[in-house]
Tab-separated table of C-alpha atoms in Angstrom:
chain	number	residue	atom	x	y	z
U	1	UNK	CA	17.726	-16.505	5.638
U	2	UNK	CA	17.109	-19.321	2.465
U	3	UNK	CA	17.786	-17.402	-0.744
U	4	UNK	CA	15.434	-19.175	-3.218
U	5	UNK	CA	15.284	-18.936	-7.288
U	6	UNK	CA	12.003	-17.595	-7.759
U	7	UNK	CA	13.008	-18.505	-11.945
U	8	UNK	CA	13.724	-22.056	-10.876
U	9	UNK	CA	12.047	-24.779	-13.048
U	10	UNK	CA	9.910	-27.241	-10.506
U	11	UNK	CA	11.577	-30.648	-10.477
U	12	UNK	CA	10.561	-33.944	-9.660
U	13	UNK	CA	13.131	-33.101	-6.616
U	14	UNK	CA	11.078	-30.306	-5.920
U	15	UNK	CA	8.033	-32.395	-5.496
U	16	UNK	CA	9.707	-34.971	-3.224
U	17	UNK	CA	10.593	-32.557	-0.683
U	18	UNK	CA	6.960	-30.871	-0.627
U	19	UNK	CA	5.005	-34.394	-0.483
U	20	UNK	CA	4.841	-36.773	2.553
U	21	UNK	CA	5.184	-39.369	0.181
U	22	UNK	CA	5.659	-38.954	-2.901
U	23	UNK	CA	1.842	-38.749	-3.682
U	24	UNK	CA	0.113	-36.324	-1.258
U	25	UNK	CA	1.219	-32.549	-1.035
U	26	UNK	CA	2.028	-30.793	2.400
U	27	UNK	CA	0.576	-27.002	2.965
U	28	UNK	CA	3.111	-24.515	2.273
U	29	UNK	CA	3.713	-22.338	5.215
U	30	UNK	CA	4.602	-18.404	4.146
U	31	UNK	CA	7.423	-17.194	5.235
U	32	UNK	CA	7.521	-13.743	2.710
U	33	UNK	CA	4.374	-11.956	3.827
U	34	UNK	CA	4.989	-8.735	3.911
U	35	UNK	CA	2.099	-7.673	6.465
U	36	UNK	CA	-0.133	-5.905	3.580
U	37	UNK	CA	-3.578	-7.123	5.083
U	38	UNK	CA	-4.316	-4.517	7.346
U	39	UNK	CA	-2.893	-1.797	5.068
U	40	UNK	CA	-5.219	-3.025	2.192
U	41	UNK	CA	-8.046	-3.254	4.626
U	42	UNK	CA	-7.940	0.231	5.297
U	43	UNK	CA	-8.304	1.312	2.221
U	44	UNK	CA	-11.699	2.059	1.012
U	45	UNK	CA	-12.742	1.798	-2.627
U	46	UNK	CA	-15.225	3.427	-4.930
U	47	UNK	CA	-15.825	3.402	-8.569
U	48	UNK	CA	-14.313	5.508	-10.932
U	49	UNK	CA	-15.961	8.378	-12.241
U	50	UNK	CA	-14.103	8.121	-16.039
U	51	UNK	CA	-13.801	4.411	-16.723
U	52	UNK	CA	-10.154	4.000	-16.657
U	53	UNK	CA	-9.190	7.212	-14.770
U	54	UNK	CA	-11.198	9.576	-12.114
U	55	UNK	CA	-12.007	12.903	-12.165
U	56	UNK	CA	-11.217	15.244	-9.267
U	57	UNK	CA	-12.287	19.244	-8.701
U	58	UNK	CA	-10.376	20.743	-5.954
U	59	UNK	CA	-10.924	24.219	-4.342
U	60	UNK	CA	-7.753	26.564	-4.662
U	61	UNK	CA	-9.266	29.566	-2.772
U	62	UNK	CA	-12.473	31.654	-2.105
U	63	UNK	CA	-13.131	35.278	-2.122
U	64	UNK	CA	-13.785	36.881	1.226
U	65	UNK	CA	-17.109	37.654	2.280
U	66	UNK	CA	-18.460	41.267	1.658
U	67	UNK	CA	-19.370	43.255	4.541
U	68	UNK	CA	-22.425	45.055	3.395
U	69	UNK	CA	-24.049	48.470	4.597
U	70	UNK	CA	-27.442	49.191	3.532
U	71	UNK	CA	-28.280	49.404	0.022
U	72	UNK	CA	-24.356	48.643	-0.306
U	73	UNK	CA	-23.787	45.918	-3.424
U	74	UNK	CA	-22.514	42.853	-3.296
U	75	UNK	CA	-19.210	41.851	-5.435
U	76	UNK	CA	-19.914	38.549	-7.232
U	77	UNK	CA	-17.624	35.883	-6.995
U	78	UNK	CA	-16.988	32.692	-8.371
U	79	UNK	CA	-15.259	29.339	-6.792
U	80	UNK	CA	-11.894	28.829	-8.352
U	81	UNK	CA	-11.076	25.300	-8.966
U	82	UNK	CA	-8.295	22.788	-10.224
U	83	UNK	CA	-9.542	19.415	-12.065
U	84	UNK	CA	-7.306	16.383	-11.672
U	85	UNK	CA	-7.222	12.859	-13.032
U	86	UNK	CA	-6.213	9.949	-11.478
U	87	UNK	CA	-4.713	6.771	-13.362
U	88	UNK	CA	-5.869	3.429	-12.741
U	89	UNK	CA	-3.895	0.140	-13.561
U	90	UNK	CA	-4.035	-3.094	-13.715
U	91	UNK	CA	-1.693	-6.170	-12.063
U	92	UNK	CA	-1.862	-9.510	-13.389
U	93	UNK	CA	-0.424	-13.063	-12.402
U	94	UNK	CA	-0.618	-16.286	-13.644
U	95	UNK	CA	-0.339	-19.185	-12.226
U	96	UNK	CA	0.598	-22.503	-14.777
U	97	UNK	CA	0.808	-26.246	-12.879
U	98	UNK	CA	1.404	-29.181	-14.749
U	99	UNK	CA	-1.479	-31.320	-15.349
U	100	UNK	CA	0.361	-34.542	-14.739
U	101	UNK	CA	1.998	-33.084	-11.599
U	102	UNK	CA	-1.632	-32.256	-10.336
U	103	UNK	CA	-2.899	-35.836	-11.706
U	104	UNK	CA	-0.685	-37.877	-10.072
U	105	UNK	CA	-1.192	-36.310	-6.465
U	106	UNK	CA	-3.652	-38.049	-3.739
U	107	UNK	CA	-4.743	-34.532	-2.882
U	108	UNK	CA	-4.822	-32.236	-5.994
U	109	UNK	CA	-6.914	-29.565	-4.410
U	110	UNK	CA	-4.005	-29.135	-1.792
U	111	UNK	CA	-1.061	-28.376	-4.198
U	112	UNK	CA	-3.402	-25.870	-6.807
U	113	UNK	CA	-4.710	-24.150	-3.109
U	114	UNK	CA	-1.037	-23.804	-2.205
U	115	UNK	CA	-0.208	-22.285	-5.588
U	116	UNK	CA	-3.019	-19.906	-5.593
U	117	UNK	CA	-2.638	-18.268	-2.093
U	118	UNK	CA	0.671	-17.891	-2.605
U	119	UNK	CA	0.112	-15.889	-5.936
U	120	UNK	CA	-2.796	-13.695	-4.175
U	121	UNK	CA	-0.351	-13.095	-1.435
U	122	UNK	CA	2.118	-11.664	-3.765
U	123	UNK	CA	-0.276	-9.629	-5.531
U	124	UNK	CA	-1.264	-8.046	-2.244
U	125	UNK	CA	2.417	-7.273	-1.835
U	126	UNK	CA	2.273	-6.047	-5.138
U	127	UNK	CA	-0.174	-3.991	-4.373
U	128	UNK	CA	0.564	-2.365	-1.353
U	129	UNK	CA	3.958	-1.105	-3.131
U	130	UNK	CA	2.331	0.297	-6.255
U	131	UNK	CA	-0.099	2.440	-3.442
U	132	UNK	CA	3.561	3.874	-1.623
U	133	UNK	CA	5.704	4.045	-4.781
U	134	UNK	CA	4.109	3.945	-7.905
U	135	UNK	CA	4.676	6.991	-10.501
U	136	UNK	CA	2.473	7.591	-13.523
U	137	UNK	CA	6.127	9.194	-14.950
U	138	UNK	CA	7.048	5.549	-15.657
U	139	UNK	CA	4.178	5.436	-17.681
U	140	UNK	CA	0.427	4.413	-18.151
U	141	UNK	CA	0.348	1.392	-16.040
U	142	UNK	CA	1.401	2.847	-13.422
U	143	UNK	CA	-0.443	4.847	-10.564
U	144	UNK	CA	-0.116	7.835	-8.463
U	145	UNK	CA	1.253	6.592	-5.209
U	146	UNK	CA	1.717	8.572	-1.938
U	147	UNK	CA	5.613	8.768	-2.408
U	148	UNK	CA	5.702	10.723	-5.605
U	149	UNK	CA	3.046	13.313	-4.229
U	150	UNK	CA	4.924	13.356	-0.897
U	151	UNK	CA	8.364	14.057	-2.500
U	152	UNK	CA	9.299	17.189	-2.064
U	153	UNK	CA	9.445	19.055	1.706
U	154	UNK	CA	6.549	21.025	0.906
U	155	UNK	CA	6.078	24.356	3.557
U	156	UNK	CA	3.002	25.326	2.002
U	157	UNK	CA	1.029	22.575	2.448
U	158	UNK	CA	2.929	21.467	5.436
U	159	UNK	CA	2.556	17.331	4.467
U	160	UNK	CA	6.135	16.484	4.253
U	161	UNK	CA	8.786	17.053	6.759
U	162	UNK	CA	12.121	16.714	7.463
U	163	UNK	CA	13.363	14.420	9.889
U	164	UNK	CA	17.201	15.676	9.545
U	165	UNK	CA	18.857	12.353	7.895
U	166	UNK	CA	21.295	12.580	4.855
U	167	UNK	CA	22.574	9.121	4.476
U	168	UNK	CA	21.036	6.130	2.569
U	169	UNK	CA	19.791	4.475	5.727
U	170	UNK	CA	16.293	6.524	5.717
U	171	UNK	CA	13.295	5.898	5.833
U	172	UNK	CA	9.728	7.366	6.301
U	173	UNK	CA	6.523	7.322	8.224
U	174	UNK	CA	3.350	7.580	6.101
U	175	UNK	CA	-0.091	9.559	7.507
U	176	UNK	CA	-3.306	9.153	5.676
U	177	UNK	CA	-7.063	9.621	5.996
U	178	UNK	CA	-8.784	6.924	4.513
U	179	UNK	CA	-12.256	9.058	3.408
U	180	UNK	CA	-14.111	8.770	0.317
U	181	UNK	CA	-15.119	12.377	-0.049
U	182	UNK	CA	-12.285	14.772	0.502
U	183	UNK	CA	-9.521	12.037	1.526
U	184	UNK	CA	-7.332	9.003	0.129
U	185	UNK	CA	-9.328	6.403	-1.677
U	186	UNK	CA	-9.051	3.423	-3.532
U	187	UNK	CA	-10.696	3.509	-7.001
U	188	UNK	CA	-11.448	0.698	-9.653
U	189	UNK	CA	-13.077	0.769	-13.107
U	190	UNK	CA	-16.848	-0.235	-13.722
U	191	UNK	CA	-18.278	-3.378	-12.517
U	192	UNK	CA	-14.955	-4.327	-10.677
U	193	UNK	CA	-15.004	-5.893	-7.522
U	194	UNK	CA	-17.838	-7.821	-7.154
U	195	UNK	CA	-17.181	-10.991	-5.653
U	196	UNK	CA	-13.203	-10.016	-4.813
U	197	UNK	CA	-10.985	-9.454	-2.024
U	198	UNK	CA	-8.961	-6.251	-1.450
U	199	UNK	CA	-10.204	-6.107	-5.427
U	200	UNK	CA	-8.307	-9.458	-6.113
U	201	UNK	CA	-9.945	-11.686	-8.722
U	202	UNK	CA	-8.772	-15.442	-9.025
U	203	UNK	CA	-10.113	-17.074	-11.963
U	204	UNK	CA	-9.986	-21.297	-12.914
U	205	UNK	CA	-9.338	-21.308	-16.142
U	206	UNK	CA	-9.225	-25.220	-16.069
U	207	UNK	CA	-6.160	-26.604	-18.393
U	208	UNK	CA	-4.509	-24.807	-20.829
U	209	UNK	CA	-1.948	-25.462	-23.716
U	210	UNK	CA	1.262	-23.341	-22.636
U	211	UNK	CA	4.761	-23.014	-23.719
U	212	UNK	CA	7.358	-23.788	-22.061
U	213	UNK	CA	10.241	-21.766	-20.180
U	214	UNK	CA	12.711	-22.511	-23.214
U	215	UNK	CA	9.660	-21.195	-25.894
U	216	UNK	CA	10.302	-24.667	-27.709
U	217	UNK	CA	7.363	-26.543	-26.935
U	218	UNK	CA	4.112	-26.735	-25.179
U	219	UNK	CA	2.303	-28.957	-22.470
U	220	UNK	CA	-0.484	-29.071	-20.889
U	221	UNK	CA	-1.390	-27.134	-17.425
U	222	UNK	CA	-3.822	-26.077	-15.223
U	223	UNK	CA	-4.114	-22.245	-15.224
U	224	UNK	CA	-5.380	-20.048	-12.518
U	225	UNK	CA	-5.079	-16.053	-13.634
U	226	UNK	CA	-5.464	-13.349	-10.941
U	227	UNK	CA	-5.765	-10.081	-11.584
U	228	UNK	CA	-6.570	-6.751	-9.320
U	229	UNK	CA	-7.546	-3.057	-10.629
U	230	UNK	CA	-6.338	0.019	-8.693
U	231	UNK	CA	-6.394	3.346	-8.366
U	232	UNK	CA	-5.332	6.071	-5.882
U	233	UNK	CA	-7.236	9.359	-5.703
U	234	UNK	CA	-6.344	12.155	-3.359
U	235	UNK	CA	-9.313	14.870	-2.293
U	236	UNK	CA	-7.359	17.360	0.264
U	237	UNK	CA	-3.877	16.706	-0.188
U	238	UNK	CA	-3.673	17.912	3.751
U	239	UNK	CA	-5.418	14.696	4.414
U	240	UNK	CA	-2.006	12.601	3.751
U	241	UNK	CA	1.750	13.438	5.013
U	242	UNK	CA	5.481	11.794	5.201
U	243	UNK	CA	7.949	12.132	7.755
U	244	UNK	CA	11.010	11.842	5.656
U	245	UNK	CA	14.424	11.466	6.470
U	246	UNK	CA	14.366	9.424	9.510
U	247	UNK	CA	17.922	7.743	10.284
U	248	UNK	CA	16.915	4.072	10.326
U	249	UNK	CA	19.662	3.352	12.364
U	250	UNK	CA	18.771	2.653	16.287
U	251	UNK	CA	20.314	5.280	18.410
U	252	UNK	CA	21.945	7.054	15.542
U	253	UNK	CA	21.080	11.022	15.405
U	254	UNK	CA	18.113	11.978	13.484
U	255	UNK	CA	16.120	8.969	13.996
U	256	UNK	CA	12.549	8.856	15.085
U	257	UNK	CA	14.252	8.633	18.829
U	258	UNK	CA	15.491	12.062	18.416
U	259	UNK	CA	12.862	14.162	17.438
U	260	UNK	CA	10.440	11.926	15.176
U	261	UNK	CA	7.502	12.159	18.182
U	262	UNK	CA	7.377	15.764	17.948
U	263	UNK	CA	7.726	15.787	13.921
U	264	UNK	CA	4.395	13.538	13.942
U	265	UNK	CA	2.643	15.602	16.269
U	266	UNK	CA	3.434	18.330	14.254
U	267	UNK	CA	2.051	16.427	11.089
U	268	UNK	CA	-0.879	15.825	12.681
U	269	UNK	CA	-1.968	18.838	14.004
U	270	UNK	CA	-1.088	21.117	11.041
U	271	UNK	CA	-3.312	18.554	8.942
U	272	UNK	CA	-6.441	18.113	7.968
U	273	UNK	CA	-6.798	14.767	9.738
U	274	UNK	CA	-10.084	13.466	11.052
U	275	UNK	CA	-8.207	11.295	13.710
U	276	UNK	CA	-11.112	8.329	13.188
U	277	UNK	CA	-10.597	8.377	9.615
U	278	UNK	CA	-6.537	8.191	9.714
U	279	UNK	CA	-3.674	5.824	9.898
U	280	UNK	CA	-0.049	6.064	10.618
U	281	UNK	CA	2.033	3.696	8.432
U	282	UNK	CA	5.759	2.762	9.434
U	283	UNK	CA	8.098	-0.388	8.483
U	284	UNK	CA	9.062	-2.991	11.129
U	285	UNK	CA	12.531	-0.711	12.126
U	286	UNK	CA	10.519	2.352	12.944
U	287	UNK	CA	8.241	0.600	14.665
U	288	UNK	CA	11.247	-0.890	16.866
U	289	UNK	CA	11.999	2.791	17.488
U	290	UNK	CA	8.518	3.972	18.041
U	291	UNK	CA	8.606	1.144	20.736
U	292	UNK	CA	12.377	2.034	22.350
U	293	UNK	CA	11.081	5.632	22.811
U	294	UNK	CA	7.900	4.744	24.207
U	295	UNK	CA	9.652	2.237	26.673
U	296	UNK	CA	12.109	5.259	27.953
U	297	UNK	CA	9.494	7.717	28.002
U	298	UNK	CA	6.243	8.061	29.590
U	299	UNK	CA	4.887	10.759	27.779
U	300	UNK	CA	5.215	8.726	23.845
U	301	UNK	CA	1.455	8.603	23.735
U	302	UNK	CA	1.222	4.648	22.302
U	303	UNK	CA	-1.617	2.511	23.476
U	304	UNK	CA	-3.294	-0.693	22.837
U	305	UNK	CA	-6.984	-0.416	22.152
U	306	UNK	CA	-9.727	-2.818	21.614
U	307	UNK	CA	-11.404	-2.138	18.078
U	308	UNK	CA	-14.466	-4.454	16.604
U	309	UNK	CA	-12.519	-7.110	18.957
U	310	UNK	CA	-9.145	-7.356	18.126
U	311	UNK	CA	-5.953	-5.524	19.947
U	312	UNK	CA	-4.701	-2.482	17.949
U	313	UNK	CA	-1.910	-0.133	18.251
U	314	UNK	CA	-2.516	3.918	18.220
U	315	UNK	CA	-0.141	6.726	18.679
U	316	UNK	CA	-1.726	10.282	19.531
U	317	UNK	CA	-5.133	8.393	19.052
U	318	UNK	CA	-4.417	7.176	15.146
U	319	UNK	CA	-4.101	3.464	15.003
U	320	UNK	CA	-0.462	2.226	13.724
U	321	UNK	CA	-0.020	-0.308	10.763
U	322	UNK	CA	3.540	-2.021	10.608
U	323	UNK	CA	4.546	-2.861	6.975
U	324	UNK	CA	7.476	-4.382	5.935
U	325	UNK	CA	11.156	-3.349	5.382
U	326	UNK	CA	10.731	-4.143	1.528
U	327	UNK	CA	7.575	-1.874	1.139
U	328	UNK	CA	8.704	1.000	3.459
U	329	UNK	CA	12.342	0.650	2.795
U	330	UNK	CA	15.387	1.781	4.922
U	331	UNK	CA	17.514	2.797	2.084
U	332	UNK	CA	15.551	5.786	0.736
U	333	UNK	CA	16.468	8.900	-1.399
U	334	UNK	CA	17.206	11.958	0.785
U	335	UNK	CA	14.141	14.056	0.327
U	336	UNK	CA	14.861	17.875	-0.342
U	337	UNK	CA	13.074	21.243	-1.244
């Protein structure tokens, strides 16, 4: 594939190539999605209890009921609890065009339109990584991602597991329930979200004065800013899981072809999932797996089924999201005890 310069200065070059003739701009055509939509569609969102961070009380146990005889007392007891707060941060873009390169274009509405999907594109991206990987241990603008809770194999709580790989061709399949009172969920501060997509606010700032890549000067340009709040909060931590070291290698031993199935029904059973609620996350090489077992044998439970109209993929009855190789990546850190 085209490597590109994301840091490259637009040239006059630049334009030439991109216009039909020198004056009117052709659509640019995406070629680095990285399949985020239906992830960040799953995700529901609701507003955060503490401003910039929310407030969670989990249960960590209850006393057992007494069995009482006649005129036999009653022990008091109390619920034991743990209280939890959850980060939220903000991601910001900017996008700067030069007002004489939009001015001198037939169809200026085109070029600014190209320039601002693909900057909400990449925020999406953006996004979707800081829900997977994002550790408040690299500090305040950063979130609590599913990764960093699901990083240890964990036989207590019996949400991560150990698909047998050692190398550093892994990778990992995600589980979540998407559910608002005791699941995952989105959050954002007050008054967010109105009027935005997947919490994704593009603003027109109209033209701007701005400096220039060298910090020497200034010209003029016109300025869209985007910016998108997020959160992740976690009710029962049973409600999400990781099957970890999976060999991303086709064929190779302790990839999802070898035992991976049973290692997700497993996960799913030993959860807390409410099957409706949930979604099974992979990249694009698992999924190649998932499909190579499912073509040899008959008894991989993966189906297409019709939901609100549109075609989608479940295994076990949880619908399947494909994500791509740079979000879910193959090269991951052996996961241990």
């Amino acid at each position: 594939m085209t490597e590109f310069n994301v840091n490259k200065q637009f040239t006059l070059l630049d334009r030439a190539a991109r216009s039909i003739d020198g004056k009117r701009i052709l659509p640019i055509i995406s070629v680095m999605s990285k399949k985020v939509s239906d992830f960040l569609d799953d995700i529901p969102f609701i507003e955060a209890n503490r401003g910039l961070q929310h407030q969670l009380i989990r249960d960590v146990g209850m006393a057992s009921s007494t069995r009482r005889r006649f005129y036999g007392k009653v022990v008091s007891t109390h619920r034991p609890s743990q209280t939890s707060f959850e980060p939220i941060a903000l991601l910001e873009r900017r996008s700067e065009v030069d007002e004489d390169h939009i001015d001198t274009l037939e169809n200026p509405t085109q070029e600014r339109q190209n320039q601002d999907i693909g900057h909400m594109e990449k925020l999406g991206e953006d996004l979707a990584n800081a829900f997977f990987h994002d550790d408040p241990a690299d500090g305040s603008e950063f979130i609590h991602g599913l990764e960093p809770r699901l990083n240890k194999l964990n036989q207590t709580l019996k949400n991560t597991y150990d698909g047998g790989g050692s190398g550093g061709d892994t990778t990992s399949i995600y589980i979540v329930e998407w559910n608002t009172r005791d699941g995952a969920m989105g959050l954002f501060p007050p008054n967010w979200m109105k009027n935005t997509r997947f919490g994704i606010a593009a603003r027109n700032k109209g033209k701007e004065r701005v400096g220039d890549t060298e910090a020497t000067g200034y010209y003029y340009a016109y300025v869209t800013q985007f910016k998108a709040w997020l959160g992740l909060a976690v009710g029962n931590e049973r409600k999400i899981a990781r099957i970890t070291n999976l060999e991303a290698t086709i064929g190779a031993t302790n990839s999802f072809e070898s035992n991976g199935d049973a290692l997700l029904i497993e996960a799913l059973n030993l959860g807390r999932f409410d099957k409706a609620r949930t979604r099974i996350y992979m990249n694009e090489t698992m999924k190649t797996q998932v499909d190579i077992v499912a073509q040899r044998k008959s008894n991989v439970n993966l189906r297409i089924e019709m939901a609100f109209g549109k075609p989608v993929e479940t295994i076990h009855g949880v619908p399947l999201r494909v994500v791509d190789n740079t979000i879910i990546i193959n090269t991951e850190t052996v996961v241990t005890a």
